[in-house]
PDB file of C-alpha atoms in Angstrom:
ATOM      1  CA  UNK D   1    -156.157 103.384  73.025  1.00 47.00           C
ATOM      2  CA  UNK D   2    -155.747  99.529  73.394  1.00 47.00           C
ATOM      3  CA  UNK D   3    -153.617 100.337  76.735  1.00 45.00           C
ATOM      4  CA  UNK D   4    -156.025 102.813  78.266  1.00 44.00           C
ATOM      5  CA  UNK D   5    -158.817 100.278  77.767  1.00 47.00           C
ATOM      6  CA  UNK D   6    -156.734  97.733  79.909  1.00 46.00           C
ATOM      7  CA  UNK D   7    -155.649  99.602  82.391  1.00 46.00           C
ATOM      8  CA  UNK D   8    -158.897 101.123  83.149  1.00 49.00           C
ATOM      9  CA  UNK D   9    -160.077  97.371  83.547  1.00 53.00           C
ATOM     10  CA  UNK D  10    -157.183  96.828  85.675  1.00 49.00           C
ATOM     11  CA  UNK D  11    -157.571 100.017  87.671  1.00 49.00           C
ATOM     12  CA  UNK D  12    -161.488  99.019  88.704  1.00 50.00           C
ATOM     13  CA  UNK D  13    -160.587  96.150  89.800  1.00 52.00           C
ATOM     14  CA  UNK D  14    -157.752  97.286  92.278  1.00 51.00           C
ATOM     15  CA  UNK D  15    -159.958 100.161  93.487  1.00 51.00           C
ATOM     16  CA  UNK D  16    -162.337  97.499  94.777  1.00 56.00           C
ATOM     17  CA  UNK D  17    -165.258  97.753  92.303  1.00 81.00           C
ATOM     18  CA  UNK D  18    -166.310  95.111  90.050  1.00 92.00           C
ATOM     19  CA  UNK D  19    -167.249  94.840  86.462  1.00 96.00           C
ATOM     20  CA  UNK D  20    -170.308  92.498  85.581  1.00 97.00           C
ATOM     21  CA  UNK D  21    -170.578  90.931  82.202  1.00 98.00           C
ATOM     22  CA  UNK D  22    -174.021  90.445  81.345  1.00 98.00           C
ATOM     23  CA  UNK D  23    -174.473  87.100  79.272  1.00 98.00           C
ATOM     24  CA  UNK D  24    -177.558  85.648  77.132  1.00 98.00           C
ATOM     25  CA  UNK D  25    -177.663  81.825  77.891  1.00 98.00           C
ATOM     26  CA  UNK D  26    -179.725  79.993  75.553  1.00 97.00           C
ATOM     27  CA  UNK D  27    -179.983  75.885  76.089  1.00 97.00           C
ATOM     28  CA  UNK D  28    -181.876  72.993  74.603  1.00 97.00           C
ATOM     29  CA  UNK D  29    -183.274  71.055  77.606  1.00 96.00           C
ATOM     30  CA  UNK D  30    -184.675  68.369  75.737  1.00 96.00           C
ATOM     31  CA  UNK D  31    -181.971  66.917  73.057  1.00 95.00           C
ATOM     32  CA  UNK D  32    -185.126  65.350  71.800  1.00 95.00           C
ATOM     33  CA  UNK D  33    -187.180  68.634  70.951  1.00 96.00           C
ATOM     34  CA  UNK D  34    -184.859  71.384  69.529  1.00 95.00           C
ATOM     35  CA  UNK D  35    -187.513  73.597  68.488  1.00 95.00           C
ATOM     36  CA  UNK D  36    -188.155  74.302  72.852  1.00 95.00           C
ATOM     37  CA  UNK D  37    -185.336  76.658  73.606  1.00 96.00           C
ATOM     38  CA  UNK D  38    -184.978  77.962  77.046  1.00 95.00           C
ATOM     39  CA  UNK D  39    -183.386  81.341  77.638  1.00 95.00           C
ATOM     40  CA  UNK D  40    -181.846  83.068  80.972  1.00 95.00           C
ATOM     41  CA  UNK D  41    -179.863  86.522  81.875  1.00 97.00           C
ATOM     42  CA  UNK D  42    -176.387  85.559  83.422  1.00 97.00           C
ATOM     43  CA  UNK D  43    -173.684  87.709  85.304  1.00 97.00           C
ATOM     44  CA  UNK D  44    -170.235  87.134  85.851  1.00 98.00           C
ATOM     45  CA  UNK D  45    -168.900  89.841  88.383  1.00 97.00           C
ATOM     46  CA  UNK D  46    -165.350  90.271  88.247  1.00 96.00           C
ATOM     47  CA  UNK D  47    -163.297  91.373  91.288  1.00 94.00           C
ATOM     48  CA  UNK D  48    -160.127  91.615  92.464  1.00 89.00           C
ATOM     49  CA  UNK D  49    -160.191  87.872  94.227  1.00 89.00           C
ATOM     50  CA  UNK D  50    -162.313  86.360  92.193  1.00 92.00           C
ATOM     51  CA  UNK D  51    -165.595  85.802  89.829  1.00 96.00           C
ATOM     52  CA  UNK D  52    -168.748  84.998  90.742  1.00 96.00           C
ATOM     53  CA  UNK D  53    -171.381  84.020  88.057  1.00 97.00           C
ATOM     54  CA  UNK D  54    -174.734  83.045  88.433  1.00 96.00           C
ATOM     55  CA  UNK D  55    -178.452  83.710  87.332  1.00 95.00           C
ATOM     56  CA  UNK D  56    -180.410  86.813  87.819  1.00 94.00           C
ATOM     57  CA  UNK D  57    -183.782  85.270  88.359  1.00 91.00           C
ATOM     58  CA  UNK D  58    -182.117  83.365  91.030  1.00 90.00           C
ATOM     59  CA  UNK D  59    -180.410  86.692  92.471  1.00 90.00           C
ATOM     60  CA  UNK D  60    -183.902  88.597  92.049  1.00 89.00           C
ATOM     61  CA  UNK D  61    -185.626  85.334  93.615  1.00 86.00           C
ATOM     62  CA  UNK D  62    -182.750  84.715  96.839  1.00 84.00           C
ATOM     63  CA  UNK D  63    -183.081  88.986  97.325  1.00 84.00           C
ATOM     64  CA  UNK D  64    -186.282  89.171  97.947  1.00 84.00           C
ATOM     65  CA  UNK D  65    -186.233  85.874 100.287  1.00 81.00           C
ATOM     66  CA  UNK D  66    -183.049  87.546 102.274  1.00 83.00           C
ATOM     67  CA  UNK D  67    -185.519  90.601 102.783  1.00 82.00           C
ATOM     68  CA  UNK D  68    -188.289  88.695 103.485  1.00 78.00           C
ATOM     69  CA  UNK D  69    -185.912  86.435 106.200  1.00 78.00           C
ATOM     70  CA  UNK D  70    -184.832  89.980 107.720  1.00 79.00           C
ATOM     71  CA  UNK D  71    -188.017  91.264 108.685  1.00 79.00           C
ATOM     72  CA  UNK D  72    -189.165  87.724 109.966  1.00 75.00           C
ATOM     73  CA  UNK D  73    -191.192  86.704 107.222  1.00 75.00           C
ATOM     74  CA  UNK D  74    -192.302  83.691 105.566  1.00 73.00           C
ATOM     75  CA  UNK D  75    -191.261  83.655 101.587  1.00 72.00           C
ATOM     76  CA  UNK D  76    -192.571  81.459  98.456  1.00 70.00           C
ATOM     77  CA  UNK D  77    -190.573  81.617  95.338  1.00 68.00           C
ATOM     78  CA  UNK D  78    -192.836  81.241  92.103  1.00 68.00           C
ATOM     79  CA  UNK D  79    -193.024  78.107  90.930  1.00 64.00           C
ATOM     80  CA  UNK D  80    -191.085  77.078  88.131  1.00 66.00           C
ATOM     81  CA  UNK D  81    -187.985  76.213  86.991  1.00 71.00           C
ATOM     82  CA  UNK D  82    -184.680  77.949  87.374  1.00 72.00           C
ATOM     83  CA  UNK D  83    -180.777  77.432  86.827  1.00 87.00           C
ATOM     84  CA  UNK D  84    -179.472  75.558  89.325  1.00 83.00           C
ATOM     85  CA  UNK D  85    -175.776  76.608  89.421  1.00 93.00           C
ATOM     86  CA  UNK D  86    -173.841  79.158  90.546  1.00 96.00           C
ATOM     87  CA  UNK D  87    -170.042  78.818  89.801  1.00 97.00           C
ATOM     88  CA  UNK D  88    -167.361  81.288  92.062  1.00 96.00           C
ATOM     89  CA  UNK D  89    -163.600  81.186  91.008  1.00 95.00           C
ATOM     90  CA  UNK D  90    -160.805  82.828  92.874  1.00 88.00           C
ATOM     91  CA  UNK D  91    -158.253  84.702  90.753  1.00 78.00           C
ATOM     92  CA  UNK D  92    -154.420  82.668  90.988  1.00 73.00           C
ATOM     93  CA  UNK D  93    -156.208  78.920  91.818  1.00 78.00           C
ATOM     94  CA  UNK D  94    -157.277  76.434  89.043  1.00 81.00           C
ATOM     95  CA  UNK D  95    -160.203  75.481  91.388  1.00 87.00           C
ATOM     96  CA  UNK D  96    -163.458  76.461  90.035  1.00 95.00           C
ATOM     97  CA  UNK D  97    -166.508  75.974  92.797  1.00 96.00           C
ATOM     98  CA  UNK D  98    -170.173  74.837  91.461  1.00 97.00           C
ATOM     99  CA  UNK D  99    -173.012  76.030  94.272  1.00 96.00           C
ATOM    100  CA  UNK D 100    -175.715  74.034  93.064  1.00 95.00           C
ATOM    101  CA  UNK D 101    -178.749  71.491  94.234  1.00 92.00           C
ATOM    102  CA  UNK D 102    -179.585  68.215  94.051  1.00 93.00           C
ATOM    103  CA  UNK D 103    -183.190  67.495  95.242  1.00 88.00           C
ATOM    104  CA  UNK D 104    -183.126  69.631  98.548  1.00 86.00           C
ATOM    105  CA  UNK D 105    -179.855  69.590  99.489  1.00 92.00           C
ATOM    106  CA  UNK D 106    -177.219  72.583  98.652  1.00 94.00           C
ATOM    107  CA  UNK D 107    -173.681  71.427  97.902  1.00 96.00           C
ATOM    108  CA  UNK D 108    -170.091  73.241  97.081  1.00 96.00           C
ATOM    109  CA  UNK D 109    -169.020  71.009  94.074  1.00 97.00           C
ATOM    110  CA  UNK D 110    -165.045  71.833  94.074  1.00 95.00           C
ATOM    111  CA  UNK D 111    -163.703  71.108  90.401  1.00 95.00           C
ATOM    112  CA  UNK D 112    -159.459  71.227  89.893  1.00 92.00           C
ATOM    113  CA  UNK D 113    -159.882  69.638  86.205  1.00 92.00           C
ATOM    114  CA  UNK D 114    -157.522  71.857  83.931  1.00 91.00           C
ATOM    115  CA  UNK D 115    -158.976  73.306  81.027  1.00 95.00           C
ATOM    116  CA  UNK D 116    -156.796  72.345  77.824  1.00 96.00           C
ATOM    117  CA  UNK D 117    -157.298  75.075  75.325  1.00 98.00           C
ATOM    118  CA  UNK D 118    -156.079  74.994  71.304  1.00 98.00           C
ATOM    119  CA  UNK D 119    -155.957  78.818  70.200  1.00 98.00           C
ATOM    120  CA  UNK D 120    -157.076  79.441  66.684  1.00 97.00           C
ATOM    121  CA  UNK D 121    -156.483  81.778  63.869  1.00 94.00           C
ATOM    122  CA  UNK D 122    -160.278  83.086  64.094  1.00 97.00           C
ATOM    123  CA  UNK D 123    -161.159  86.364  64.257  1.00 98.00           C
ATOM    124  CA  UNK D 124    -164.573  88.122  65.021  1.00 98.00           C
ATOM    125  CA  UNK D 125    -165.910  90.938  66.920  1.00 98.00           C
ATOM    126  CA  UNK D 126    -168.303  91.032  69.956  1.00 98.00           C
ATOM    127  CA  UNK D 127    -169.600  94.701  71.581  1.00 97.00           C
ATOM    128  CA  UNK D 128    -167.264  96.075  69.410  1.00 97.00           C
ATOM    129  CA  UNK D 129    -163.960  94.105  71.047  1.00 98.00           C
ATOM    130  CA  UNK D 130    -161.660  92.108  68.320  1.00 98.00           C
ATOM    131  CA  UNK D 131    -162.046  88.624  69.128  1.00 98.00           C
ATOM    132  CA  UNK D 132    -160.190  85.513  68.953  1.00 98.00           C
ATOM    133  CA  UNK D 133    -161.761  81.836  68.773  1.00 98.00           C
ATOM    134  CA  UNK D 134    -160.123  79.038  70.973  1.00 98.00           C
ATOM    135  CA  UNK D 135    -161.490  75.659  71.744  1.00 98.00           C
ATOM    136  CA  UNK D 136    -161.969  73.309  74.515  1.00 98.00           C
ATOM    137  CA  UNK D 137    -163.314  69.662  74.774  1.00 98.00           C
ATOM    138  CA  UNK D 138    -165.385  69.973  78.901  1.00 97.00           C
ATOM    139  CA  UNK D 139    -167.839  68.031  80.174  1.00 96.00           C
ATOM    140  CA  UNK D 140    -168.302  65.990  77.220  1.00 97.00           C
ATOM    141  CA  UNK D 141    -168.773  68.589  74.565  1.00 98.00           C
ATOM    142  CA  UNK D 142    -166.644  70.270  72.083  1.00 98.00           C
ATOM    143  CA  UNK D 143    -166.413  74.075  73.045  1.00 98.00           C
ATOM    144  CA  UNK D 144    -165.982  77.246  71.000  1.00 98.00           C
ATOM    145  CA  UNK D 145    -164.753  79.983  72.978  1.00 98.00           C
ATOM    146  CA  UNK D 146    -164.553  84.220  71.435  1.00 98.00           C
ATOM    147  CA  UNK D 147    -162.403  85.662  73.910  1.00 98.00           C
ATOM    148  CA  UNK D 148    -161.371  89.745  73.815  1.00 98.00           C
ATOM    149  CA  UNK D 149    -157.326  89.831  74.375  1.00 97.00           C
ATOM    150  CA  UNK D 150    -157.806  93.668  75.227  1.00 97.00           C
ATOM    151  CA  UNK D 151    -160.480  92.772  78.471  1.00 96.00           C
ATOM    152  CA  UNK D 152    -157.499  91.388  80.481  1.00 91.00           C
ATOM    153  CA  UNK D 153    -159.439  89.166  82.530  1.00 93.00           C
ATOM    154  CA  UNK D 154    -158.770  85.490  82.382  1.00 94.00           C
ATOM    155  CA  UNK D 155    -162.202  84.569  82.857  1.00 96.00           C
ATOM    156  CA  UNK D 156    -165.666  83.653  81.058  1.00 97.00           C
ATOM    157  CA  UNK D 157    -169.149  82.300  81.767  1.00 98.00           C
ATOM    158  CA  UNK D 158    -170.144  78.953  83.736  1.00 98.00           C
ATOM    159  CA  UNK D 159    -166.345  77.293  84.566  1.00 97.00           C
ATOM    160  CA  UNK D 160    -164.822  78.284  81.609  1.00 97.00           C
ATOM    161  CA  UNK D 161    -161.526  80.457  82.314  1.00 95.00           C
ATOM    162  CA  UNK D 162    -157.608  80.490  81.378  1.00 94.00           C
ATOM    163  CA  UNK D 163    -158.038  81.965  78.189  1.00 96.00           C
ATOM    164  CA  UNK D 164    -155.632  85.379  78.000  1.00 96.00           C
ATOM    165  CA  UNK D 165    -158.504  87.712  77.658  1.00 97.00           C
ATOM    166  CA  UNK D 166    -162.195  87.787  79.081  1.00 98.00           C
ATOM    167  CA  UNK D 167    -164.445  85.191  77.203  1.00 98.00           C
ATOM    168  CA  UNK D 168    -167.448  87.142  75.048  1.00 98.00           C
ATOM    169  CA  UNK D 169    -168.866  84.119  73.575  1.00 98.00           C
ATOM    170  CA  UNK D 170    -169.020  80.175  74.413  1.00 98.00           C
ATOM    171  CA  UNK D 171    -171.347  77.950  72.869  1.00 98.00           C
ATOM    172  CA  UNK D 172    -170.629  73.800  72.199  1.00 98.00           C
ATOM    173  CA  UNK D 173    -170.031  72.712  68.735  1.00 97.00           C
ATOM    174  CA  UNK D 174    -173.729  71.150  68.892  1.00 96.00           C
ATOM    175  CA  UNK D 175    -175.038  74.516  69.686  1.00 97.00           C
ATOM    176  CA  UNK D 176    -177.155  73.163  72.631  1.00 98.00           C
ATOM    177  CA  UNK D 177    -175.340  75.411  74.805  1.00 98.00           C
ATOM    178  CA  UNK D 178    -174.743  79.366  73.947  1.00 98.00           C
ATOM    179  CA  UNK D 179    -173.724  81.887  76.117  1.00 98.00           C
ATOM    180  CA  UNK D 180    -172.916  85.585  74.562  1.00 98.00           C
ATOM    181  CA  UNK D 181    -172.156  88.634  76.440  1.00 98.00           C
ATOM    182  CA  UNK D 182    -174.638  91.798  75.917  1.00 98.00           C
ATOM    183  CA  UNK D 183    -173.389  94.107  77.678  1.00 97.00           C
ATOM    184  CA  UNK D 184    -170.297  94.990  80.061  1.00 97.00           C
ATOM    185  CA  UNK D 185    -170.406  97.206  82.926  1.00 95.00           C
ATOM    186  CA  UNK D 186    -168.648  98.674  85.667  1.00 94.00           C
ATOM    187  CA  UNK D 187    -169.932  98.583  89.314  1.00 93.00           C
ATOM    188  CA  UNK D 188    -169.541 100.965  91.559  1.00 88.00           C
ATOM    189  CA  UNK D 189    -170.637  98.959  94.635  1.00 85.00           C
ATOM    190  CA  UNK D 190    -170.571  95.051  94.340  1.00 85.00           C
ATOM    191  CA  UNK D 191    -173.399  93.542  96.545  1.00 85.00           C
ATOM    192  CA  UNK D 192    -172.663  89.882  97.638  1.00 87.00           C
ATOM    193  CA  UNK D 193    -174.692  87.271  96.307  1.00 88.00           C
ATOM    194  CA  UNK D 194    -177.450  86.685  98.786  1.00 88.00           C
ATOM    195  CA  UNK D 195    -177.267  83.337 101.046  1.00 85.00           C
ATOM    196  CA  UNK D 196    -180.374  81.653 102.334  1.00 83.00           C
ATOM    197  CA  UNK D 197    -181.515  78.194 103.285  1.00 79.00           C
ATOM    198  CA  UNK D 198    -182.227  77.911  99.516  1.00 78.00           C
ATOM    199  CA  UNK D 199    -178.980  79.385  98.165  1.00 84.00           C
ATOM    200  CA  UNK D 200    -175.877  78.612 100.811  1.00 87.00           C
ATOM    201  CA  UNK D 201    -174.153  75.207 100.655  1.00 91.00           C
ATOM    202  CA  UNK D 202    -174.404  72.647 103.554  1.00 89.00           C
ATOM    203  CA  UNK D 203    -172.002  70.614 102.281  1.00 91.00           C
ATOM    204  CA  UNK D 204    -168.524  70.522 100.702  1.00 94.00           C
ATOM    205  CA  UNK D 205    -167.923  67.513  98.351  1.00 96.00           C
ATOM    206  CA  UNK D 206    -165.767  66.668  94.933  1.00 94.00           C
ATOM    207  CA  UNK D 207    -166.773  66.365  91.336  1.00 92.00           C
ATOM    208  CA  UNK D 208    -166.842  62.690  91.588  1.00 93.00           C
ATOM    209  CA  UNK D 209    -169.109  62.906  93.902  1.00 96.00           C
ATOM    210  CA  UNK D 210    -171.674  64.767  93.043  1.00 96.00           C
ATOM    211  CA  UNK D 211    -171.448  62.808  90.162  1.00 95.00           C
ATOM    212  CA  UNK D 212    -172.454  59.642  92.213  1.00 96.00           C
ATOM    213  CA  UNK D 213    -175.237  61.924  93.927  1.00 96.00           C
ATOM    214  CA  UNK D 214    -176.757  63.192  90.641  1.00 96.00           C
ATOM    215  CA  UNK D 215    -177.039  60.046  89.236  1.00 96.00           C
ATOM    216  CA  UNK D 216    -178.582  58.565  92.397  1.00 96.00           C
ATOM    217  CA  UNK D 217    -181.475  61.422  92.694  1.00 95.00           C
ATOM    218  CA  UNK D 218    -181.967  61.266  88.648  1.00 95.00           C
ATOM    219  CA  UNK D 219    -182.766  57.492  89.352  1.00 95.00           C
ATOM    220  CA  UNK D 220    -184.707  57.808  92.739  1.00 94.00           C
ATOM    221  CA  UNK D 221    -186.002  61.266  93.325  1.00 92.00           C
ATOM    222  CA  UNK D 222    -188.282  61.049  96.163  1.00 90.00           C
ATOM    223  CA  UNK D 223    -186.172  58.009  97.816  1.00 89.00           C
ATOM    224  CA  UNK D 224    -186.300  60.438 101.054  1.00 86.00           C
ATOM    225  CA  UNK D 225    -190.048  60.694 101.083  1.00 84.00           C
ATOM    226  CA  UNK D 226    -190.934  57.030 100.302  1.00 85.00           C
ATOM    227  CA  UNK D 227    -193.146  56.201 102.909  1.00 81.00           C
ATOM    228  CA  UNK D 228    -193.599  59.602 104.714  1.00 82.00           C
ATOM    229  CA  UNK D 229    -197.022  60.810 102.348  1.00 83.00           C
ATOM    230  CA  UNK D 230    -199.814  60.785 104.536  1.00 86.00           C
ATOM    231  CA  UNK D 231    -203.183  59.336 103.524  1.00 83.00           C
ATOM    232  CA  UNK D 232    -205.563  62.544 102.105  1.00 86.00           C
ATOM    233  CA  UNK D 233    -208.999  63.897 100.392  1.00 84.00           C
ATOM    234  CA  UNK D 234    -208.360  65.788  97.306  1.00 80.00           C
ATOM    235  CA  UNK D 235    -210.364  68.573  96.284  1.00 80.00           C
ATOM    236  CA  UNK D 236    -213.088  66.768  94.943  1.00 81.00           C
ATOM    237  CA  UNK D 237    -213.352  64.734  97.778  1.00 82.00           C
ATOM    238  CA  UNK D 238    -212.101  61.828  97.039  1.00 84.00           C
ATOM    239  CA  UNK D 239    -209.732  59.311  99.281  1.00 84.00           C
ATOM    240  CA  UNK D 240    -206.116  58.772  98.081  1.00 85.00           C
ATOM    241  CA  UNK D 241    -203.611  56.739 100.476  1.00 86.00           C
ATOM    242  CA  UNK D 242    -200.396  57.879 100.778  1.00 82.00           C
ATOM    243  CA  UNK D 243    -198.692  56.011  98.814  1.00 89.00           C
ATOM    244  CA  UNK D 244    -200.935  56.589  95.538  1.00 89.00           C
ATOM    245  CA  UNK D 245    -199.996  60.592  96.569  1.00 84.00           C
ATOM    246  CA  UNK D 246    -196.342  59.647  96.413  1.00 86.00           C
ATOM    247  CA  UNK D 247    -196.441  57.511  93.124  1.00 91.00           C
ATOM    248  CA  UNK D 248    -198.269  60.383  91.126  1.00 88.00           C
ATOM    249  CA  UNK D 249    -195.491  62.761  92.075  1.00 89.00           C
ATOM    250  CA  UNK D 250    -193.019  60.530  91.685  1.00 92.00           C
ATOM    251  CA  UNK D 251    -193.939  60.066  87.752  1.00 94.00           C
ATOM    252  CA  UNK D 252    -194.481  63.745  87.780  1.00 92.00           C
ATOM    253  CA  UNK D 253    -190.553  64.196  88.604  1.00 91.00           C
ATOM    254  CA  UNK D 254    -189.096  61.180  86.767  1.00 94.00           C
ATOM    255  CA  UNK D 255    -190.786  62.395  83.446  1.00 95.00           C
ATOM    256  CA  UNK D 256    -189.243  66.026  84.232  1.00 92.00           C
ATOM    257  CA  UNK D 257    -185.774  64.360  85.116  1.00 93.00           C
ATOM    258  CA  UNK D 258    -186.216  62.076  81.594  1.00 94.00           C
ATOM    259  CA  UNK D 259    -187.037  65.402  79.461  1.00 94.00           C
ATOM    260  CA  UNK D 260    -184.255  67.467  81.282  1.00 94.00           C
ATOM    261  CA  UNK D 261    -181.527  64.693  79.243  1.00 96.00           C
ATOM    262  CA  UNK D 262    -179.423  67.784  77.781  1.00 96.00           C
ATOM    263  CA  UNK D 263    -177.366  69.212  80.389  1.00 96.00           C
ATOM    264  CA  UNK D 264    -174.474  71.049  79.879  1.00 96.00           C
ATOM    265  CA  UNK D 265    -171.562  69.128  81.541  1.00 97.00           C
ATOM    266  CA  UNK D 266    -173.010  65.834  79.710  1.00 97.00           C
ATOM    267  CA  UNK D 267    -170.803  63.318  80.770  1.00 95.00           C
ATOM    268  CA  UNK D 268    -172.326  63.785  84.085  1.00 95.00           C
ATOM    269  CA  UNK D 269    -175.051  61.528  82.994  1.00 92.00           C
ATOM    270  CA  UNK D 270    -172.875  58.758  82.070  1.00 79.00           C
ATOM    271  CA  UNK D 271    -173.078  55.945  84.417  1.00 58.00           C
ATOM    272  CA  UNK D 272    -170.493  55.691  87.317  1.00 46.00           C
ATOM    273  CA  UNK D 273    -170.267  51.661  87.079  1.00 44.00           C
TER     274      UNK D 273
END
């Protein structure tokens, strides 16, 4: 039974069709408020060259903008927050891609780092797979990984991969960080993720340096708009300059940036000096 189950995996994959693992994320933004938990669908398609995982509000959300852009037409996405990462890995290279943005600006991050795993003797089961626990220390956090040796697919949510089976479970010995699989599914036809001005990378650059370029925006937000808000009447008709427009914003951001101190690669807040 164990072999039919991994060759049919295998078999999907080499006829071209793709098999999407549907993941629960659940995060603590705010390492100083524990009780606010935030809570997102994931997929991680599978194919034959690679894995591409990201959000599905931000798949919904970049759709209906691609339609939108099709037929000529202007698009707002609601406003409020969503994961801002999408991570694509090709099958046979150790180098894991981060599509993310900083401010306006969409960059590639390219990440080589090697993932050094210790196997344990821990057993579970997930979706009704036998499971095995490994660990990881990434991004400044201890990792506990559930990973199904009979899903032959060296691959799991966010960058995590290597493991000899597909990851089910990940979550950081902290627990601010849990991602379990709900459901896995084959697909018939795999649709691209869809590219817009909001979602395709402009630029190509390394870990370090988005590194440098996170930490510069967390300090300085609106350093590209200083000086560019025009003078205005609010509502109520009263007279704000410019720069009063600009400052107000700018504390609206910096207290967002100060409460969003919980990310999951952590050591990305560590200072560069």
């Amino acid at each position: 039974m164990k072999i039919f189950i991994i060759l049919l995996f295998i078999c999907s994959l080499t006829a071209g069709q793709a098999t999407r693992i549907v993941y629960e994320y659940s995060f603590i933004p705010d390492i100083n408020d524990r009780k606010t938990i935030r809570s997102e669908y994931m997929f991680l398609d599978v194919q034959q060259k690679g894995s591409d995982f990201y959000s599905y509000r931000n798949y919904s959300v970049d759709s209906t903008a691609l339609a939108y852009m099709n037929k000529g037409l202007s698009f707002m996405p609601p406003n409020r927050e969503y994961i801002d990462f999408r991570i694509v890995k090709n099958i046979g290279s150790n180098e894991v891609n981060m599509i993310t943005k900083v401010g306006s600006v969409v960059y590639e991050v390219a990440d080589y780092r090697k993932q050094e795993w210790k196997i344990t003797n821990q057993k579970s089961e997930i979706l009704g797979h036998a499971v095995t626990s490994a660990e990881v220390n990434f991004g400044g956090r201890n990792w506990i990984a559930w990973f199904a040796p009979d899903i032959p697919f060296q691959e799991g949510p966010y960058k995590f991969n290597g493991l000899p089976g597909l990851i089910l479970k990940m979550e950081d010995d902290k627990k601010n960080h849990i991602f379990t699989a709900t459901q896995i599914k084959k697909l018939k036809v795999h649709q691209p993720y869809p590219l817009t001005e909001n979602s395709k990378p402009i630029k190509r650059i390394s870990d370090s340096d988005f590194k440098k370029i996170l930490t510069e925006y967390r300090k300085d937000p609106l350093k590209n708009l200083r000086g560019r808000y025009p003078d205005q009447t609010d509502s109520e008709g009263n007279f704000r300059t410019g720069e009063q427009v600009f400052r107000d914003e700018e504390r609206l951001f910096k207290e967002r940036i100060k409460k969003d101190n919980n990310i999951l690669e952590i050591d990305l807040l560590n200072s560069t000096d």
